[in-house]
Structures are given as structure tokens and as C-alpha cells.
XYZ file of C-alpha atoms in Angstrom:
617
model
C -38.004 -13.165 160.169
C -34.328 -13.990 160.525
C -33.732 -17.629 161.377
C -31.305 -18.654 164.083
C -28.376 -20.603 162.634
C -28.578 -23.128 165.479
C -32.188 -23.876 164.509
C -31.078 -24.437 160.921
C -28.309 -26.805 162.010
C -30.719 -28.733 164.213
C -33.116 -29.095 161.297
C -30.265 -30.332 159.067
C -29.436 -32.996 161.667
C -33.087 -34.084 161.697
C -33.199 -34.059 157.892
C -30.242 -36.455 157.787
C -32.131 -38.847 160.039
C -35.096 -38.762 157.652
C -32.746 -39.305 154.694
C -31.235 -42.339 156.417
C -34.743 -43.698 156.933
C -35.544 -43.007 153.261
C -32.442 -44.911 152.146
C -33.378 -47.885 154.324
C -36.905 -47.966 152.882
C -35.636 -47.627 149.308
C -33.305 -50.587 149.790
C -36.290 -52.548 151.120
C -38.209 -51.363 148.058
C -35.434 -52.716 145.826
C -35.358 -56.105 147.542
C -39.073 -56.470 146.872
C -38.552 -55.444 143.251
C -35.739 -57.993 142.832
C -38.059 -60.709 144.135
C -40.728 -59.630 141.619
C -42.963 -58.227 144.332
C -44.569 -54.838 144.538
C -43.609 -52.569 147.400
C -46.396 -52.746 149.956
C -48.544 -49.752 150.784
C -46.801 -49.309 154.143
C -43.391 -48.871 152.449
C -44.754 -46.380 149.942
C -46.612 -44.503 152.667
C -43.453 -44.270 154.784
C -41.355 -43.012 151.873
C -44.049 -40.487 150.946
C -44.250 -39.250 154.528
C -40.479 -38.809 154.887
C -40.097 -36.865 151.627
C -43.185 -34.850 152.611
C -41.685 -33.981 155.998
C -38.346 -32.878 154.535
C -40.173 -30.742 151.968
C -42.374 -29.004 154.501
C -39.646 -28.189 157.017
C -37.226 -27.101 154.285
C -39.799 -24.600 153.063
C -39.828 -22.963 156.482
C -36.042 -22.611 156.389
C -36.020 -21.220 152.863
C -34.284 -24.237 151.304
C -36.201 -23.986 148.044
C -33.900 -26.407 146.216
C -34.616 -29.129 148.764
C -38.329 -28.336 148.498
C -38.317 -28.785 144.714
C -36.598 -32.184 144.721
C -38.509 -33.535 147.727
C -41.825 -32.248 146.305
C -41.291 -33.997 142.971
C -40.380 -37.274 144.719
C -43.380 -36.900 147.000
C -45.693 -36.419 143.994
C -44.449 -39.616 142.396
C -44.841 -41.618 145.602
C -48.291 -40.153 146.228
C -49.445 -41.557 142.888
C -47.697 -44.913 143.350
C -49.521 -45.386 146.651
C -52.742 -45.545 144.643
C -51.231 -47.365 141.649
C -48.470 -49.638 143.015
C -48.623 -51.749 139.848
C -46.803 -48.924 138.002
C -43.581 -49.407 139.989
C -40.518 -50.144 137.876
C -36.715 -50.083 138.054
C -36.552 -46.540 136.678
C -38.828 -45.320 139.471
C -36.553 -46.801 142.104
C -33.397 -45.373 140.544
C -34.954 -41.903 140.346
C -35.967 -42.023 144.003
C -32.466 -43.176 144.935
C -30.980 -40.251 143.025
C -33.457 -37.876 144.653
C -32.228 -39.108 148.037
C -28.585 -38.573 147.023
C -29.223 -35.043 145.740
C -31.141 -34.118 148.889
C -28.261 -35.343 151.029
C -25.850 -33.319 148.895
C -27.992 -30.207 149.287
C -28.255 -30.691 153.054
C -24.484 -31.128 153.348
C -23.880 -28.010 151.244
C -26.251 -25.960 153.393
C -24.310 -26.993 156.486
C -20.808 -26.306 155.183
C -21.452 -23.517 152.689
C -24.873 -21.942 153.232
C -26.321 -19.927 150.353
C -29.731 -18.885 149.130
C -31.018 -22.474 149.343
C -31.952 -22.842 145.673
C -30.689 -25.261 142.999
C -27.573 -24.009 141.200
C -26.157 -27.228 139.775
C -27.423 -27.738 136.188
C -27.454 -31.488 136.790
C -29.938 -30.991 139.607
C -32.273 -29.056 137.322
C -31.927 -31.787 134.672
C -32.782 -34.411 137.257
C -35.800 -32.439 138.442
C -37.075 -32.311 134.848
C -36.475 -36.051 134.499
C -38.313 -36.804 137.736
C -41.274 -34.624 136.711
C -41.298 -36.304 133.296
C -41.462 -39.721 134.949
C -44.268 -38.400 137.115
C -46.233 -37.392 133.993
C -45.595 -40.707 132.228
C -46.817 -42.951 135.060
C -49.962 -40.898 135.411
C -50.612 -41.133 131.692
C -50.475 -44.936 131.973
C -53.680 -45.057 133.982
C -56.838 -45.727 132.020
C -60.174 -43.923 132.357
C -60.853 -40.241 132.624
C -61.669 -40.555 136.313
C -58.149 -41.763 137.027
C -56.333 -39.063 135.092
C -54.472 -36.690 137.341
C -52.573 -33.659 136.209
C -49.101 -33.446 137.704
C -48.247 -30.491 139.882
C -45.254 -28.802 138.261
C -42.944 -26.563 140.192
C -41.755 -23.437 138.449
C -38.740 -21.375 139.401
C -41.036 -18.617 140.627
C -40.823 -18.263 144.378
C -42.710 -16.146 146.861
C -40.627 -15.823 150.010
C -40.613 -19.184 151.718
C -43.392 -20.535 149.548
C -43.114 -21.883 146.013
C -45.917 -21.226 143.581
C -47.180 -24.327 141.735
C -48.246 -23.863 138.152
C -51.297 -26.030 138.626
C -52.634 -28.309 141.304
C -55.644 -30.466 141.830
C -57.649 -30.152 145.065
C -56.443 -33.491 146.351
C -52.812 -32.493 145.899
C -52.761 -29.439 148.114
C -49.184 -29.143 149.337
C -47.586 -27.758 152.420
C -44.662 -25.386 152.217
C -43.265 -24.751 155.636
C -45.115 -24.119 158.791
C -48.709 -23.990 157.623
C -50.360 -27.085 156.090
C -53.232 -26.887 153.631
C -55.347 -29.947 154.258
C -58.424 -31.209 152.513
C -61.293 -32.032 154.767
C -61.791 -35.405 153.144
C -58.226 -36.699 153.576
C -56.217 -35.218 156.449
C -52.510 -35.940 156.220
C -50.185 -36.956 159.010
C -47.516 -34.334 159.536
C -43.956 -34.549 160.794
C -42.020 -31.329 160.974
C -39.226 -32.067 163.435
C -38.690 -28.998 165.554
C -41.575 -26.980 164.176
C -44.854 -28.870 164.271
C -47.909 -27.282 162.653
C -50.862 -26.477 164.861
C -53.502 -29.162 164.499
C -57.213 -28.580 164.722
C -58.664 -30.545 167.604
C -61.000 -33.315 166.529
C -62.687 -36.102 168.485
C -60.171 -38.857 169.139
C -61.017 -42.169 167.430
C -61.850 -45.146 169.571
C -58.742 -47.314 169.859
C -58.038 -50.756 171.186
C -56.000 -50.831 174.404
C -52.264 -50.936 173.764
C -50.203 -53.827 175.044
C -47.836 -53.140 177.918
C -44.757 -53.416 175.694
C -46.233 -51.031 173.145
C -47.063 -48.547 175.879
C -43.505 -48.671 177.224
C -42.128 -48.182 173.737
C -44.395 -45.192 173.157
C -43.258 -43.646 176.443
C -39.573 -43.872 175.604
C -38.162 -40.417 174.878
C -34.971 -39.363 173.139
C -33.081 -36.179 173.842
C -30.575 -34.644 171.425
C -27.486 -33.457 173.311
C -24.457 -31.631 171.978
C -21.500 -34.026 172.018
C -19.280 -31.236 173.350
C -21.418 -31.178 176.490
C -21.051 -34.945 176.827
C -17.290 -34.613 176.439
C -17.227 -31.973 179.168
C -19.287 -34.209 181.435
C -16.933 -37.107 180.767
C -13.924 -34.926 181.608
C -15.495 -33.888 184.914
C -16.362 -37.476 185.790
C -12.805 -38.417 184.907
C -11.536 -35.843 187.383
C -13.878 -37.272 190.021
C -12.541 -40.779 189.319
C -9.024 -39.456 189.857
C -9.883 -37.350 192.936
C -11.823 -40.061 194.793
C -8.833 -42.309 195.661
C -6.685 -39.234 196.334
C -9.177 -38.312 199.081
C -10.127 -41.737 200.436
C -6.520 -43.019 200.436
C -4.907 -39.779 201.545
C -1.589 -40.356 203.407
C -2.780 -38.184 206.305
C -5.398 -40.838 207.089
C -2.998 -43.765 207.044
C -2.457 -44.049 210.817
C -5.958 -43.158 211.947
C -8.696 -45.541 213.035
C -11.681 -44.420 210.963
C -14.067 -47.371 210.621
C -17.096 -45.266 209.738
C -15.071 -43.211 207.301
C -13.893 -46.298 205.442
C -17.487 -47.594 205.165
C -18.571 -44.273 203.710
C -15.520 -44.171 201.449
C -16.377 -47.642 200.146
C -19.898 -46.448 199.311
C -18.479 -43.376 197.604
C -16.146 -45.546 195.523
C -19.118 -47.636 194.365
C -21.153 -44.539 193.446
C -18.239 -43.005 191.518
C -17.827 -46.249 189.606
C -21.535 -46.276 188.729
C -21.371 -42.627 187.686
C -18.421 -43.405 185.451
C -20.218 -46.311 183.772
C -23.424 -44.316 183.208
C -21.487 -41.378 181.774
C -19.646 -43.648 179.374
C -22.928 -45.281 178.344
C -24.233 -41.860 177.230
C -21.641 -41.924 174.460
C -22.523 -45.457 173.413
C -24.531 -45.843 170.207
C -25.666 -48.953 168.296
C -23.416 -49.896 165.416
C -26.564 -50.464 163.325
C -26.257 -46.900 162.014
C -22.982 -47.731 160.252
C -24.178 -51.169 159.171
C -27.271 -49.738 157.483
C -25.041 -47.430 155.421
C -23.187 -50.492 154.186
C -26.357 -51.751 152.485
C -26.277 -48.868 150.040
C -22.538 -49.336 149.508
C -22.982 -53.036 148.697
C -25.888 -52.259 146.371
C -23.956 -49.635 144.376
C -20.706 -51.637 144.268
C -22.469 -54.810 143.091
C -24.064 -52.842 140.250
C -20.693 -51.406 139.202
C -19.067 -54.841 139.175
C -22.056 -56.585 137.583
C -22.166 -59.134 140.401
C -25.200 -60.317 142.309
C -24.587 -59.704 146.012
C -26.710 -59.881 149.141
C -25.621 -58.377 152.476
C -26.620 -60.233 155.644
C -26.339 -58.205 158.874
C -26.434 -59.321 162.499
C -25.480 -57.765 165.814
C -26.500 -54.237 164.822
C -27.703 -53.620 168.371
C -24.104 -53.906 169.665
C -23.116 -50.577 171.230
C -19.806 -48.785 170.859
C -18.417 -45.347 171.689
C -19.679 -42.680 169.283
C -16.146 -41.480 168.515
C -15.144 -44.998 167.469
C -18.256 -45.794 165.452
C -17.650 -42.664 163.363
C -14.091 -43.785 162.586
C -14.987 -47.391 161.754
C -16.968 -46.395 158.637
C -13.999 -45.969 156.260
C -12.311 -49.291 157.165
C -15.603 -51.125 156.560
C -16.038 -49.380 153.205
C -12.615 -50.602 152.041
C -13.175 -54.135 153.330
C -16.603 -54.548 151.719
C -15.514 -53.087 148.411
C -12.539 -55.425 148.469
C -14.836 -58.371 149.242
C -17.113 -57.622 146.290
C -14.423 -56.673 143.788
C -11.782 -59.270 144.708
C -13.397 -61.847 146.954
C -16.629 -62.749 145.184
C -16.499 -64.505 141.843
C -18.529 -63.428 138.828
C -21.985 -64.949 138.427
C -20.716 -67.306 135.696
C -17.712 -68.460 137.752
C -19.934 -69.136 140.765
C -22.248 -71.251 138.649
C -19.296 -73.244 137.272
C -18.044 -73.799 140.830
C -21.471 -75.120 141.864
C -22.180 -72.110 144.047
C -25.262 -69.981 144.403
C -24.976 -67.288 141.685
C -25.768 -64.677 144.323
C -22.698 -63.958 146.443
C -23.139 -63.428 150.153
C -21.415 -60.964 152.477
C -21.923 -61.349 156.208
C -21.479 -58.306 158.453
C -21.608 -59.069 162.169
C -20.838 -57.272 165.428
C -20.560 -58.580 168.966
C -19.141 -57.478 172.294
C -16.309 -59.528 173.751
C -15.196 -58.284 177.149
C -13.944 -54.723 176.790
C -13.803 -55.028 172.997
C -16.233 -54.948 170.079
C -15.577 -57.482 167.347
C -16.745 -56.618 163.831
C -16.395 -59.313 161.177
C -16.957 -58.983 157.440
C -17.024 -62.306 155.575
C -17.664 -63.333 152.001
C -18.340 -66.750 150.470
C -16.059 -66.105 147.516
C -12.944 -67.773 146.173
C -10.664 -66.949 149.094
C -7.196 -65.391 149.000
C -4.629 -66.615 146.442
C -1.488 -67.309 148.474
C 0.849 -67.684 145.496
C -0.430 -64.583 143.764
C 0.116 -62.532 146.919
C 3.615 -63.960 147.413
C 4.626 -63.229 143.820
C 3.415 -59.661 144.143
C 5.252 -59.240 147.476
C 8.494 -60.535 145.935
C 8.056 -58.234 142.939
C 7.663 -55.236 145.260
C 10.746 -56.223 147.255
C 8.838 -57.002 150.450
C 10.300 -60.509 150.734
C 12.151 -63.178 148.768
C 11.047 -66.556 147.459
C 13.550 -68.277 149.764
C 11.731 -66.904 152.815
C 8.131 -67.429 151.715
C 8.115 -71.224 151.836
C 8.244 -71.142 155.627
C 5.705 -68.332 156.024
C 2.376 -69.008 157.671
C -0.807 -67.931 155.907
C -1.185 -65.087 158.401
C 2.261 -63.757 157.501
C 1.367 -63.890 153.822
C -1.981 -62.164 154.346
C -0.148 -59.359 156.157
C 1.341 -58.272 152.824
C -2.150 -57.108 151.844
C -1.863 -54.299 154.395
C 1.342 -52.893 152.913
C 0.947 -49.418 151.345
C 0.518 -49.616 147.580
C 0.001 -53.387 147.599
C -2.588 -54.655 145.109
C -3.063 -57.866 143.134
C -5.694 -56.355 140.801
C -5.037 -57.055 137.129
C -6.426 -53.702 136.008
C -7.096 -50.311 137.508
C -10.751 -49.437 138.085
C -12.550 -46.866 140.211
C -12.922 -49.599 142.840
C -9.509 -51.245 143.003
C -6.035 -51.561 141.598
C -4.752 -48.162 142.727
C -2.876 -49.520 145.739
C -5.132 -47.714 148.191
C -7.294 -49.736 150.520
C -6.280 -52.267 153.124
C -3.284 -50.250 154.339
C -5.806 -47.539 155.234
C -7.857 -50.147 157.098
C -4.965 -51.154 159.348
C -3.837 -47.567 159.866
C -7.310 -46.371 160.888
C -8.023 -49.356 163.115
C -4.621 -49.074 164.817
C -5.388 -45.410 165.539
C -8.415 -46.695 167.447
C -6.154 -49.021 169.466
C -7.628 -51.934 167.551
C -6.515 -54.945 165.511
C -7.342 -56.399 162.100
C -7.058 -60.143 161.487
C -7.626 -62.060 158.244
C -8.700 -65.660 157.734
C -9.238 -67.310 154.373
C -10.005 -70.729 152.901
C -9.564 -71.497 149.184
C -12.915 -71.701 147.456
C -14.848 -70.867 150.620
C -14.212 -67.199 151.273
C -12.405 -64.652 153.418
C -13.112 -63.030 156.785
C -11.756 -59.722 158.063
C -12.081 -59.351 161.837
C -11.786 -55.888 163.378
C -11.308 -55.686 167.154
C -11.654 -52.277 168.775
C -12.112 -51.153 172.397
C -15.560 -50.151 173.632
C -14.299 -46.640 174.388
C -11.089 -44.615 174.139
C -11.848 -42.179 176.962
C -11.207 -44.529 179.880
C -9.210 -47.739 179.757
C -8.433 -50.568 182.114
C -4.715 -50.642 182.744
C -2.057 -52.247 184.891
C -0.031 -49.787 186.962
C 3.691 -50.478 187.360
C 6.658 -48.721 188.919
C 10.091 -48.432 187.359
C 12.630 -46.497 189.392
C 10.822 -43.332 190.521
C 8.358 -43.368 187.627
C 4.865 -44.814 187.291
C 3.740 -46.465 184.056
C 0.484 -47.950 182.783
C 0.023 -50.656 180.168
C -3.507 -51.146 178.765
C -4.809 -54.485 179.991
C -5.845 -55.392 176.444
C -2.154 -55.489 175.400
C -0.954 -57.694 178.281
C -0.572 -61.417 177.710
C 1.218 -62.580 180.868
C 3.317 -61.433 183.846
C 6.402 -63.054 185.433
C 8.691 -62.509 188.357
C 11.935 -64.033 187.212
C 15.664 -64.024 187.840
C 17.887 -61.702 185.813
C 20.057 -64.773 185.118
C 17.423 -65.964 182.616
C 18.161 -62.978 180.374
C 20.577 -63.558 177.500
C 22.532 -60.454 176.496
C 23.200 -60.414 172.760
C 25.041 -57.118 172.909
C 24.790 -53.888 174.873
C 21.202 -52.913 175.699
C 19.867 -55.933 173.817
C 18.570 -58.873 175.820
C 16.165 -61.770 175.299
C 14.569 -64.332 177.566
C 12.942 -67.748 177.041
C 9.169 -67.690 176.722
C 7.105 -70.788 175.846
C 9.624 -72.563 173.608
C 10.854 -69.372 171.968
C 12.980 -66.343 172.753
C 11.456 -62.870 172.945
C 13.247 -59.518 173.286
C 13.355 -57.540 176.501
C 12.630 -53.795 176.587
C 14.062 -51.731 179.414
C 12.256 -48.405 179.844
C 15.586 -46.763 180.683
C 16.208 -46.887 176.931
C 12.980 -45.023 176.316
C 14.456 -41.911 177.910
C 17.866 -42.154 176.266
C 19.696 -43.939 179.086
C 21.588 -47.229 179.085
C 19.839 -50.275 180.498
C 20.381 -50.789 184.221
C 19.762 -54.546 183.925
C 22.715 -56.583 185.115
C 24.466 -53.667 186.786
C 26.086 -54.442 190.163
C 23.487 -52.499 192.162
C 20.451 -53.783 190.228
C 18.131 -56.367 191.840
C 18.662 -60.016 190.974
C 14.985 -60.538 190.201
C 12.459 -58.407 188.350
C 8.924 -58.306 187.001
C 8.420 -58.897 183.273
C 5.186 -57.984 181.489
C 4.760 -59.899 178.214
C 2.935 -57.563 175.814
C 1.611 -58.700 172.439
C 0.626 -57.030 169.179
C -0.035 -58.782 165.865
C 1.514 -62.021 167.184
C 4.723 -60.191 168.083
C 5.701 -60.311 171.757
C 7.886 -58.062 173.855
C 8.936 -58.359 177.485
C 8.963 -55.100 179.476
C 10.721 -55.031 182.853
C 9.419 -53.251 185.979
C 10.437 -53.036 189.603
C 6.929 -53.324 191.028
C 3.358 -54.103 189.932
C 0.773 -51.992 191.770
C -2.396 -53.507 190.307
C -5.209 -52.769 187.844
C -7.017 -49.453 187.673
C -9.473 -47.533 185.477
C -7.373 -44.933 183.721
C -8.625 -41.580 182.460
C -6.449 -40.784 179.440
C -5.084 -37.249 179.187
C -2.948 -35.662 176.462
C 0.751 -36.082 176.935
C 2.929 -33.144 177.931
C 4.999 -31.469 175.180
C 8.045 -32.434 177.264
C 7.599 -36.020 176.055
C 6.528 -35.272 172.475
C 9.775 -36.605 170.994
C 9.648 -39.886 172.918
C 8.195 -42.769 170.929
C 6.114 -45.300 172.774
C 3.991 -43.029 174.964
C 0.214 -42.890 174.367
C -0.740 -40.340 177.029
C -0.669 -39.733 180.738
C -2.956 -39.837 183.765
C -3.126 -38.945 187.428
C -3.068 -41.992 189.694
C -4.937 -42.488 192.933
C -1.815 -41.595 194.918
C -1.682 -38.199 193.219
C 1.342 -39.150 191.114
C 1.475 -38.725 187.339
C 1.662 -41.926 185.308
C 2.767 -42.406 181.704
C 0.624 -44.660 179.521
C 2.753 -46.856 177.266
C 1.838 -47.329 173.607
C 2.813 -50.987 173.545
C 1.962 -51.430 169.883
C 4.249 -48.580 168.942
C 7.047 -50.013 171.063
C 6.702 -53.442 169.476
C 6.530 -52.034 165.942
C 9.600 -49.881 166.466
C 11.569 -52.614 168.202
C 10.946 -55.232 165.528
C 11.797 -52.821 162.734
C 15.173 -51.941 164.161
C 18.225 -54.056 163.576
C 20.078 -52.513 166.484
C 18.398 -52.433 169.880
C 20.243 -49.222 170.652
C 18.053 -47.514 168.027
C 14.915 -49.035 169.508
C 13.525 -45.683 170.657
């Protein structure tokens, strides 16, 4: 029977979910081991069941390599369930490696499908090591009645089914669709898409479930292709655009249509609800990314020889799926940096009167239209002088300028490409790759990264990203005959002021007073290669100024008219404007006109890096 590739891909997606659950349970296993406690039967049962499920389903799909590794891990866990006292560090490390190899095999099958068997010599070596461990723990049991012969897997295969060299009755295994169950000890099966047929037996008498348990049991999940969700979001976006074009159509302007306006108001409300529900379909808890950080912290702490515990909160905070996928790499760099640079060694922490175990706090929360993700450590904090000396050495500043710099300005050097204060190069740090990637990736998500640090107390990295990138809240403005939108998140304040308050430094370069300082003025005429019309004889004597802010840098942008706030569906920008810096996209407004969405952060970055305002675009 030829298997459908879509079925295989769906199984691989399910297998990854089981592997994530395995990793979570193994980390729980390790925490118990570190506290000198045995893993409880429930943990061992769960691990056994997950490996067992992956093995069975993989057999159906002909992934014999996955079957071999998962089967060996399952055998070990099956024995440990009966003899939990035989747990040790080696057991845990082998199960961790089994998880990693299974994930590697699953990834390979997705990107480069083959015959499904093991071809990496290291994988065969590991399988032998895992089987050897299996034999040794069984040989530790005393008494002939407790001796169990390990089921060994040979390379001989029969279609989808692997032939074991020897097996005891109680270790009957399942390879694929059809389980072999002993009558004395039926096993609970989980085979994702393909569930084995179960023989009907009288249902056991159960206690009534509580109302909350019943509701939880009734909750159903449905796996949907993200492409379909994207298409749905595009259609809803078109509806959001079309609704005001219909309800505010110019042909209706001079008509008395009371009933129509009531109906239009109801339609507007329904469209808004539809938009919110559609966006919520793309929202996923950030817990998925946070749980992956536990393994990262565990492995990094072992490499550095430091004792570290990760404390997580706010995992239930939801964020757009496209953003949560992109936030993984920045968090990896920040946490590695916290362990390698931020936390002291165990000896140094003891000398400083600190707990020898360093703590990293990972927290998420929603704040308005943003999600805030903070990663903090209780280490030694940032070394201001060390950072300054390195910045001077790399030509980023001079000693004469650094004395007046705020801590925030000094910390910003950390985000410069190639900047590192590491004394030696390791596989974790010192290569000049890290925090510059963090800022670049977060900025691509229209987000910010802030740093706070206190000597001897630790450092906090705060990432702020929007809830979604598909639809934004923006302020619509008019400049000449054009319509422009600035994301509300970038706007600090608006003014209607006299042109006389502008100070012209030289042609096309003006500033105006703002809260005890002077900030530059950007005229959008410059954006399109024209001279500024400000101050010309036929220009108005008063104008609107939007104060936009990015990384504590402020820029005033002038407009003729402010039309109000609106939900904006972002669309790709036309190739006509591809050479114009400072544009993030376009949209269709409620009046049917096209509007250009300004990339305020790009404008500010370009403006402040140019010595001559004429080169500002």
C-alpha cells in the first residue's frame, strides 16, 4: 500500500508534539533527580506511553529507524516503571539523546525522505549503547523471578514490521497498526491519526466527573493548514476595507437613510467582531517557545559548568503564530548570554554571598496591543567600563564622549555587530554574533529591545512586540494629495503649531522645540525627492506635527490634516516605491483611496545617521 505524503507529513507533525511532551517530561525527570528524588510512576508511565506511541505509528509509515530508537527507549522505561530505584544520571542522558535522535530522524524524513532506516553510524552506536544499558539495569535485579531478558532489535525487517530476536510474553510489542496485547495487561494506545481497533469490553464503573473536568474533556482541537488561515485573514481584510467603502459611499452623502445607517452600524460591529475572531485563530500561547528554553538552559548550564534554574511565568500569554516562530532565536541568544556572561560561577556566587544556583526569570505579559517578554538573571550585571573600553577600541565612540553617556546609551553598544566583551572564544560566546541578531530580528517584527542592569544584582532584557503583524492600529493623515498612515505604537504626541516655531538650520533641515529639547522635523516631500514646501509663500502658516519615537530618538513629521485612527490591513508595497526608504507597506482606506504606511523606525534611523538632512532619504 502506497502511503499518501500528506498523511506522512501529518504524522510527522503529531510526532513532534509527542517529542515536545517527552522533552518536558524528561526535564521534570531531571529536576527530581537533582533533588535526590526518584521519578514518580506517573512520569515514567507518560514517557513510556509517548515513546510507545511514536514507535507504533512510525512502524505503520515504514520509519524503521524511528521504530528502533523509540523501541529501545520504551524497553528501558518499561523496566524502570517496575524498578524506579534503578534510575541514574546515565539513564536520563540516554533518554535525552534518544529524544534528540528521534527529532533528527523526524526532521530528515520531512525534508529529505528516504527508506526510513538508520544510516548514521553514530545512531547505530547509540542504539547499541541504549540496549547495553537496558541489559545492565535488568541484570541488577536480584532473584530469578525478576530476571527479564531484553528484547533486542536486529537489522532484519519484514515490510513494516521489525522482527525481534527474542521477546518475553509480557513484552509483546506493537509495530504499526495492529497491537499485540496480553490478556492480563492491556496497554493504552495512542496512534495519532491511525488508531487501532479496540475490542469492546464492559466499561468500568467510574465516579462522576466534576463539571470542570467534563468541560475540559469536551474541548476539541482541530489542526488547520496555516495557508488556509492566511487566506481567511486576507478575505476578512478585504471585508474590513470594503465595509466603509460601502457604508460611507459618496453617493449616499445627501440622502436621508436612517434605517440604512442603523443597519450599517450593526454591520460595522459584526465586521469588527469577525476581524477579531479571525485574528484570534492565529494566536497561540507563548508557552510552546518557553518550554523549549528549558532544554536550552539545561544544556548551556552543563557546558558552562554553572548551576542554573529557569523560572517561567506568563506562558499562557497569546501572540500571533508568525511572531512566536520568529521570537525563538532572539530568546536563544539572550538566555545563552545570560548564562555565559551574566551569571557568575558557583564559586564566585558563594563568595558574593549569593545562592550558588543562578536564577533566570522568563516572563510574558500582554500590555495593550503589545506582548512584553522579559528575560532576567540575578548575576553580576553589566560592566559599564568594560563595555566602554571595548566600544572605544572598536572605534564606536571616544573616551571624551562616554563620560556624559547614560547607561542606556552604553548598553546600546552591546547590539553593535561584532561587539563582544568575552575574554576567550567558545562555542557559546566571543565570536561577535549574538545581540546584534536579537535587535535585528526583533526590529523586523516591529518590536523593541530594552536593557536594564544593576551591578551585582543582574540584567534584564525586555522584548516588546505587537500582538499581530497582519492588521495594525494606525493614524491616518493627509499630506498634499496623498494619504499616509503611522502605526499608533510609534506615535508619542500630536501638535497643531505655527510654522514660526520651526528653526531652519539650512535648506530642508528644520527643528522645533519639544519638552526642553529640540527635535528634527521631517517633511514627506523629501521622501519623494522634492524640496520641502515648509515656509514657502503659498504654504499654510500652521501645520500638524506628529512626534514619533524609536529607541528614545524622536522625530517630528508634518501633515496637512489628521483624519483619525483606523484598523489597517497591511498589503505589500508596489514596486513603484521599492527604492523609497521609509515605507512599510500600503493599504486601501475606507474612502477607497490608497494609503502609504510609514516605517517610522526606518525614517528615524536614517535621519539620525545622516549628517546632511538633504541625504535623509
